[in-house]
Amino acid sequence: MRDSCGGTIHRGRETHRRRGARIVKTLCRPRYTEVVVRFHAAFLSSYTLCALAFAPFAAAQIETAAAAVERLRESKLDPRECYRVRDIAFTAEDARFYLTDGYLIFRRPVNGVTVSALFSADTASGDGEVLLIPPHRSERISLASFTQSPTLNQHFKTALFVFSDGTGEELRRQVAATNARRAPEEGLLLAQRWDSTVQNIAASFTTRLVRDLLGTRRTENGFFYAAVSTPALGNFDLVIDPRARNQVTAGQISDRDGRSFFDLWMHFEARSFRDRRRQRDAIENKLSDYKLDVTLTPELGLKAVTEMTLTPAQTGERAAAFDISPRMRVTGASIDGKPVELFQREGVRANLIRGDDNELFLLVAPEELEAGRPYRVRIEHEGNVVTHAGNKVYYVASRGNWYPQGGLQFSTYETVFRYPKNLRLVSSGDLVEDATSGDTRITRRRAGSPIRLLGFNLGEYEQISTNRAGYLIDVYANKQFEAALTRVPMFAPLPAPFPRRNAVTRPELTPLPLPASPVERLKHVAGEVGAALEFMASRFGPPPLKTLTVSPIPGTFGQGFPGLLYLSTMAYLDPADRPWSQRSESHRLFFSELIHAHETAHQWWGNTVISAGYQDDWLQEALANYSAVMFLERRKGPRLLDAVLEDYKRHLLSKTPDGEEVQSVGPVTQGLRLQSSKNPDAWRTIMYEKGTWILHMLRRQLGDERFLALLADLTKRYRFAPLSTAAFQSAASEQMPATAPDRKLEAFFENWVYGTGVPALKVAHTVRGTAPRVRVTVTVTQTGVGDDFSVDVPVEIQIPRSRPVTRWVRTSNEPATIQLTAAAAPTRVVVDPGNSILKR
Ligand SMILES: [Zn+2]
């Protein structure tokens, strides 16, 4: 899944530490990785293209994707097109390149278009330089955290460029304008040395190059890529892609503990988009009115026909691009009933980043597609996304990308599933028809309101249905526990006084029998989800769909799709029956208390209100989690809220393997970028748990009534629309009391949302004068944070025989002082009495 993750995922901490990152790549991989991962792919693999005999390019129009690929393969570094260059400079959005002194060699053009070049400054006086200054402070901080400098200004000896945006034409123009001398001998050496590397790297851009080469909007929609080899920072990559939500991406491949990461140094909207000279909406095609006809064979292989309406944003492109799970193979396609060429690359990524990254494929129409005209697209695809987890429990993989999509877009869905009649199959939408024919059960559903994702789940289920607040809640449980769970060593709980870790004092380990079936907890699960839905619908308005289906998934995570929840099978176990490894207080809070309500809350946060970009994903998680926490607080009392906040604080102040505090790894707005080689696992704690704290602090500043008004306002204003962090700040500040010290919430967002740090706070006070008129001076001192950290904290001054006075104090690196006059000397002065600040 790309962009912000509508279906959202989270898991128990321990499991997450082992596998979380990979799962998130599967489900929530944002679009920014698309191009860089493809590049990454080429570097990691030992993939080489088959050697093909040279054939001279023809300038005739390229008719098919296959022909374009063929010509790309034939294109090699051309020694005759090698030049001794001096003082060539060019700009790619925010980046400026200086080819000061060296050799520039072009690959042979493809249909007259130059799509790649190599610059080598491997001479005594040779030099190249790149300059890139991120426009935002947060990006400068991010860059500095990897490179020790807030701007990128690097000399280089080698740079490889791949482009479809017209940079080739620009370079050739400058070569001609500067009368650069041809250098075929040097060209021969460079070609020998670099050709296979250039081929490998360019190969990972094949689908994109094909798409751009087939249209007439190449220079406008085309991309620019540079692989730069620097003495100071090693190799890094820069991508500028107008089709991406944030067009400028720079970073570096890095390995840690056998895993490869693309460390994202910076990622931001390119200059021409910031200046509104270009608009992304003008590029993205619209997909709507999905119809899926899906057949699951007796072996549970999946074959499907997906139809949707494609409305191009622009005239001039012949290729329409779609994403799909690599578990799926596209076997045929048509547009308006006529078969079209299908282009899906194979093989390149086989030994790359493991897991379920999306594959990009193209449908190539015989003629240019027209802007605004609806085309009906039909795509046949098949693959294996259902795994048997034993005991007739099934696991659905590629839950968000098993059918073709193009960005996450809101659409209505009509579905028909045909599957073995001994199974139950659930998916989003209202039931239209359920019938059996021979050995096949046929279920039709319709999701009439727009949703962004259609998931399904299946098993040998028991079911109960309830009606709450006018909504139908269908809850399913497997009849048996999956094999992994029944094999997990389950140990009898130790008697209370024994320390858990001390193996010596452990009594004989005996397996604990599981309850007969997950069905025993079915009523409990239905009750939890029903109550949560009722609580939330009464505050946030209607969820996206009238039917909410809840179904189990093996593993320790949950996921909230529109109208369909996947709940960890752990949630179907009584806490006392869970495996020993899932029994910490954190696990108990997660699986017993939070998971049902959190996933239910995603009906609003993530599926009704959506993320504007990955920088805003934290909001959806924090809003879902805090909605769940408020629901539980209402039901079970404030101690549960305190327990959750304490647990999260402990995680945030714990240490990463490098000895850093988890909270200090980066701000919540970095989202999945926090998943870098520096700290592979801190992202979840920061996004979910610090996010929860941020909303808690905001609630304490606003008061309950205004805070709930804010949430209700967001679900109305941003119904089926993206919510950015900035828009959230603006909506929240509208609710701030007029007398609040930080009415626009500027300090609040700057420090808690866009910054890092958890302060320790100390308060002291002095008294002058005597009753009935004493002068009280209160001093708040903060430690444990950077010099620029500054937040508002409440101080309660308790005065005998009168109500306590609360004053807000803004902290800074100097002790902060306030003065007040009171009738008597205070008996006590307390900083943050209501636990409304994330502090040490
Ligand atoms: Zn979530």
PDB file of N, CA, C and O in Angstrom, residues 177 207 530:
ATOM      1  N   ALA A 177      27.204  24.256 -26.449  1.00  0.00           N
ATOM      2  CA  ALA A 177      27.418  25.688 -26.222  1.00  0.00           C
ATOM      3  C   ALA A 177      28.828  25.990 -25.718  1.00  0.00           C
ATOM      4  O   ALA A 177      29.378  27.060 -25.987  1.00  0.00           O
ATOM      5  N   THR A 207      10.469   0.488 -15.937  1.00  0.00           N
ATOM      6  CA  THR A 207       9.027   0.693 -16.074  1.00  0.00           C
ATOM      7  C   THR A 207       8.717   2.182 -16.190  1.00  0.00           C
ATOM      8  O   THR A 207       7.914   2.608 -17.009  1.00  0.00           O
ATOM      9  N   GLY A 530     -18.574  -3.608  19.768  1.00  0.00           N
ATOM     10  CA  GLY A 530     -19.879  -2.939  19.721  1.00  0.00           C
ATOM     11  C   GLY A 530     -19.908  -1.698  20.593  1.00  0.00           C
ATOM     12  O   GLY A 530     -20.350  -0.619  20.164  1.00  0.00           O
TER      13      GLY A 530
END
